[in-house]
Amino acid sequence: DIDSVVKPLLAKTGVDVSALPEELLGLLQNPQNLSLYCKISSVCHDAHPKTAWQLCDCFADEVVRKDVLLGESAIGFLEEQASKMMSERRDSFLYSEIRIPAEMLQRLVSQGILFERTGRYSFAHQTLMENFIVHDVLKRNLSLRDFILSHPPLPFIRPTVRVLFFHLENQDQRKFVRQVREVISSDDV
């Protein structure tokens, strides 16, 4: 409930609840989104994402990219690891697969980006993983069609396709329309 749970929790963290747009408050009814926003608000009080994927983008920028112990190298690692996990249809990876300093890994765990269980690491939130995959796809200049065709036609890809779809729609309307038409008109998809 927004009034009895979300607003009091945010007020305790120092957020001016009266300045938050209604659409953000609605988004924060989801406990996962609320958790991400609380972490964002601990480092940036003027963030007002409108969608769940904008919330994940904001989290990546404010909590990972701007962190002096993490920065761009952590972003690159997370994008690469998320894409690798999707390609291999895995939900976790071993410590032996990690090619970053132990301090960075510990920071990713303490910031709630990754969690460790019996020697395996996973993303703390599926939406974060999807967001990092999408940024890796965009960085590699893959089209929506190319991304879809690069994976077997299994249901697990749908949420990531949806996130990519919304990212494209928000970034460049012409590119978005062109890529959606390409997918719709393709016999391969």
Short mmCIF file of C-alpha atoms in Angstrom, two decimals:
data_model
loop_
_atom_site.label_atom_id
_atom_site.label_comp_id
_atom_site.label_asym_id
_atom_site.label_seq_id
_atom_site.Cartn_x
_atom_site.Cartn_y
_atom_site.Cartn_z
CA ASP A 1 0.00 0.00 0.00
CA ILE A 2 1.40 3.38 -1.00
CA ASP A 3 0.29 5.34 2.06
CA SER A 4 0.98 2.77 4.76
CA VAL A 5 4.17 1.13 3.42
CA VAL A 6 5.85 2.93 0.51
CA LYS A 7 5.63 6.55 1.64
CA PRO A 8 6.70 5.90 5.28
CA LEU A 9 9.65 3.78 4.14
CA LEU A 10 10.81 6.42 1.67
CA ALA A 11 10.37 9.18 4.25
CA LYS A 12 12.63 7.25 6.66
CA THR A 13 15.36 7.25 4.00
CA GLY A 14 15.11 11.03 3.60
CA VAL A 15 13.08 11.15 0.39
CA ASP A 16 10.64 14.06 0.05
CA VAL A 17 7.59 11.91 -0.69
CA SER A 18 5.45 14.91 -1.61
CA ALA A 19 7.77 15.63 -4.57
CA LEU A 20 7.40 12.16 -6.10
CA PRO A 21 5.14 11.81 -9.15
CA GLU A 22 2.15 9.47 -8.84
CA GLU A 23 3.47 7.20 -11.61
CA LEU A 24 6.68 6.64 -9.63
CA LEU A 25 4.74 5.89 -6.46
CA GLY A 26 2.68 3.37 -8.42
CA LEU A 27 5.88 1.76 -9.69
CA LEU A 28 7.22 1.54 -6.14
CA GLN A 29 4.33 -0.66 -4.98
CA ASN A 30 6.37 -3.54 -6.38
CA PRO A 31 8.82 -4.56 -3.59
CA GLN A 32 11.64 -5.17 -6.07
CA ASN A 33 11.23 -1.69 -7.55
CA LEU A 34 11.00 -0.18 -4.08
CA SER A 35 14.26 -1.88 -3.11
CA LEU A 36 16.03 -0.51 -6.19
CA TYR A 37 14.64 2.98 -5.63
CA CYS A 38 15.74 3.01 -1.98
CA LYS A 39 19.30 2.27 -3.12
CA ILE A 40 19.08 5.00 -5.77
CA SER A 41 17.69 7.54 -3.31
CA SER A 42 20.59 6.89 -0.93
CA VAL A 43 22.93 8.43 -3.52
CA CYS A 44 20.60 10.66 -5.60
CA HIS A 45 17.45 12.37 -4.31
CA ASP A 46 16.15 13.79 -7.57
CA ALA A 47 15.68 10.58 -9.60
CA HIS A 48 12.13 10.16 -10.94
CA PRO A 49 12.02 7.19 -13.35
CA LYS A 50 8.66 6.53 -15.00
CA THR A 51 8.98 2.85 -15.90
CA ALA A 52 10.59 -0.25 -14.43
CA TRP A 53 13.28 -0.30 -17.10
CA GLN A 54 14.04 3.41 -16.51
CA LEU A 55 14.34 2.52 -12.84
CA CYS A 56 16.91 -0.17 -13.71
CA ASP A 57 18.80 2.29 -15.93
CA CYS A 58 18.83 4.83 -13.13
CA PHE A 59 20.04 2.17 -10.69
CA ALA A 60 22.86 1.16 -13.05
CA ASP A 61 23.91 4.80 -13.47
CA GLU A 62 23.65 5.97 -9.87
CA VAL A 63 24.61 2.85 -7.92
CA VAL A 64 27.07 1.15 -10.28
CA ARG A 65 28.48 3.55 -12.88
CA LYS A 66 29.02 6.47 -10.45
CA ASP A 67 30.49 4.28 -7.71
CA VAL A 68 34.26 4.82 -7.62
CA LEU A 69 34.82 1.15 -6.72
CA LEU A 70 32.68 -0.09 -9.64
CA GLY A 71 32.31 2.31 -12.58
CA GLU A 72 32.41 1.40 -16.26
CA SER A 73 34.43 -1.77 -15.73
CA ALA A 74 31.69 -3.18 -13.49
CA ILE A 75 29.02 -2.13 -16.00
CA GLY A 76 30.96 -3.92 -18.77
CA PHE A 77 31.33 -7.03 -16.64
CA LEU A 78 27.63 -7.08 -15.75
CA GLU A 79 26.54 -6.59 -19.38
CA GLU A 80 28.87 -9.31 -20.62
CA GLN A 81 27.98 -11.74 -17.84
CA ALA A 82 24.23 -11.19 -18.25
CA SER A 83 24.44 -11.78 -22.01
CA LYS A 84 26.55 -14.89 -21.50
CA MET A 85 24.09 -16.27 -18.97
CA MET A 86 21.20 -15.68 -21.37
CA SER A 87 23.02 -17.28 -24.29
CA GLU A 88 23.84 -20.31 -22.18
CA ARG A 89 20.40 -20.30 -20.52
CA ARG A 90 21.84 -20.21 -17.03
CA ASP A 91 20.67 -18.32 -13.99
CA SER A 92 24.02 -18.24 -12.20
CA PHE A 93 27.77 -18.40 -12.73
CA LEU A 94 30.74 -19.76 -10.80
CA TYR A 95 33.35 -17.72 -8.99
CA SER A 96 35.97 -19.21 -11.32
CA GLU A 97 34.26 -17.45 -14.29
CA ILE A 98 34.67 -14.01 -12.77
CA ARG A 99 37.34 -11.78 -14.29
CA ILE A 100 37.09 -8.78 -11.98
CA PRO A 101 38.91 -7.91 -8.75
CA ALA A 102 37.56 -9.52 -5.58
CA GLU A 103 36.87 -6.05 -4.10
CA MET A 104 34.63 -5.21 -7.06
CA LEU A 105 32.77 -8.50 -6.74
CA GLN A 106 32.24 -7.90 -3.02
CA ARG A 107 30.92 -4.41 -3.77
CA LEU A 108 28.48 -5.80 -6.37
CA VAL A 109 27.19 -8.21 -3.73
CA SER A 110 27.00 -5.58 -0.97
CA GLN A 111 25.13 -3.18 -3.28
CA GLY A 112 22.50 -5.86 -3.95
CA ILE A 113 23.34 -6.30 -7.64
CA LEU A 114 24.57 -9.86 -7.34
CA PHE A 115 24.06 -12.43 -4.63
CA GLU A 116 26.12 -15.47 -3.79
CA ARG A 117 24.81 -18.88 -2.82
CA THR A 118 27.10 -21.89 -2.36
CA GLY A 119 29.82 -20.60 -4.65
CA ARG A 120 27.49 -19.47 -7.43
CA TYR A 121 26.55 -15.90 -8.26
CA SER A 122 23.26 -14.62 -9.68
CA PHE A 123 21.71 -11.26 -10.39
CA ALA A 124 19.63 -10.13 -7.44
CA HIS A 125 16.82 -9.01 -9.74
CA GLN A 126 15.82 -10.53 -13.08
CA THR A 127 14.95 -7.07 -14.38
CA LEU A 128 18.51 -5.91 -13.70
CA MET A 129 19.88 -8.82 -15.66
CA GLU A 130 17.52 -8.08 -18.56
CA ASN A 131 18.52 -4.43 -18.50
CA PHE A 132 22.23 -5.27 -18.65
CA ILE A 133 21.55 -7.67 -21.55
CA VAL A 134 19.72 -4.93 -23.45
CA HIS A 135 22.57 -2.49 -22.95
CA ASP A 136 25.01 -5.10 -24.21
CA VAL A 137 22.78 -5.66 -27.28
CA LEU A 138 22.66 -1.91 -27.95
CA LYS A 139 26.42 -1.59 -27.46
CA ARG A 140 26.96 -4.34 -30.07
CA ASN A 141 24.49 -2.61 -32.46
CA LEU A 142 22.29 -5.69 -32.79
CA SER A 143 18.83 -5.05 -34.18
CA LEU A 144 15.72 -6.35 -32.47
CA ARG A 145 15.43 -9.00 -35.19
CA ASP A 146 19.09 -10.04 -34.88
CA PHE A 147 18.75 -10.33 -31.11
CA ILE A 148 15.63 -12.49 -31.39
CA LEU A 149 17.23 -14.75 -33.99
CA SER A 150 20.42 -15.13 -31.96
CA HIS A 151 18.50 -17.16 -29.36
CA PRO A 152 16.40 -20.30 -29.63
CA PRO A 153 12.63 -19.63 -29.74
CA LEU A 154 12.00 -20.35 -26.06
CA PRO A 155 9.76 -18.40 -23.65
CA PHE A 156 12.65 -17.24 -21.45
CA ILE A 157 13.69 -14.66 -24.06
CA ARG A 158 10.34 -12.81 -24.06
CA PRO A 159 10.97 -10.53 -21.06
CA THR A 160 14.30 -9.39 -22.48
CA VAL A 161 12.76 -8.78 -25.91
CA ARG A 162 10.11 -6.68 -24.18
CA VAL A 163 12.77 -4.60 -22.39
CA LEU A 164 14.69 -4.13 -25.65
CA PHE A 165 11.44 -3.14 -27.37
CA PHE A 166 10.76 -0.41 -24.79
CA HIS A 167 14.36 0.81 -24.84
CA LEU A 168 14.20 1.20 -28.61
CA GLU A 169 10.84 2.95 -28.42
CA ASN A 170 12.17 5.44 -25.88
CA GLN A 171 15.48 6.15 -27.68
CA ASP A 172 14.73 6.76 -31.35
CA GLN A 173 11.22 6.55 -32.80
CA ARG A 174 12.33 6.06 -36.41
CA LYS A 175 14.78 3.32 -35.50
CA PHE A 176 12.12 1.69 -33.35
CA VAL A 177 9.51 1.66 -36.13
CA ARG A 178 12.04 0.36 -38.65
CA GLN A 179 13.16 -2.47 -36.36
CA VAL A 180 9.62 -3.48 -35.41
CA ARG A 181 8.66 -3.61 -39.09
CA GLU A 182 11.73 -5.71 -39.77
CA VAL A 183 10.67 -8.21 -37.09
CA ILE A 184 7.05 -8.32 -38.22
CA SER A 185 7.90 -8.78 -41.88
CA SER A 186 10.62 -11.37 -41.27
CA ASP A 187 9.80 -14.97 -42.08
CA ASP A 188 12.61 -16.09 -39.73
CA VAL A 189 11.13 -14.66 -36.55
#
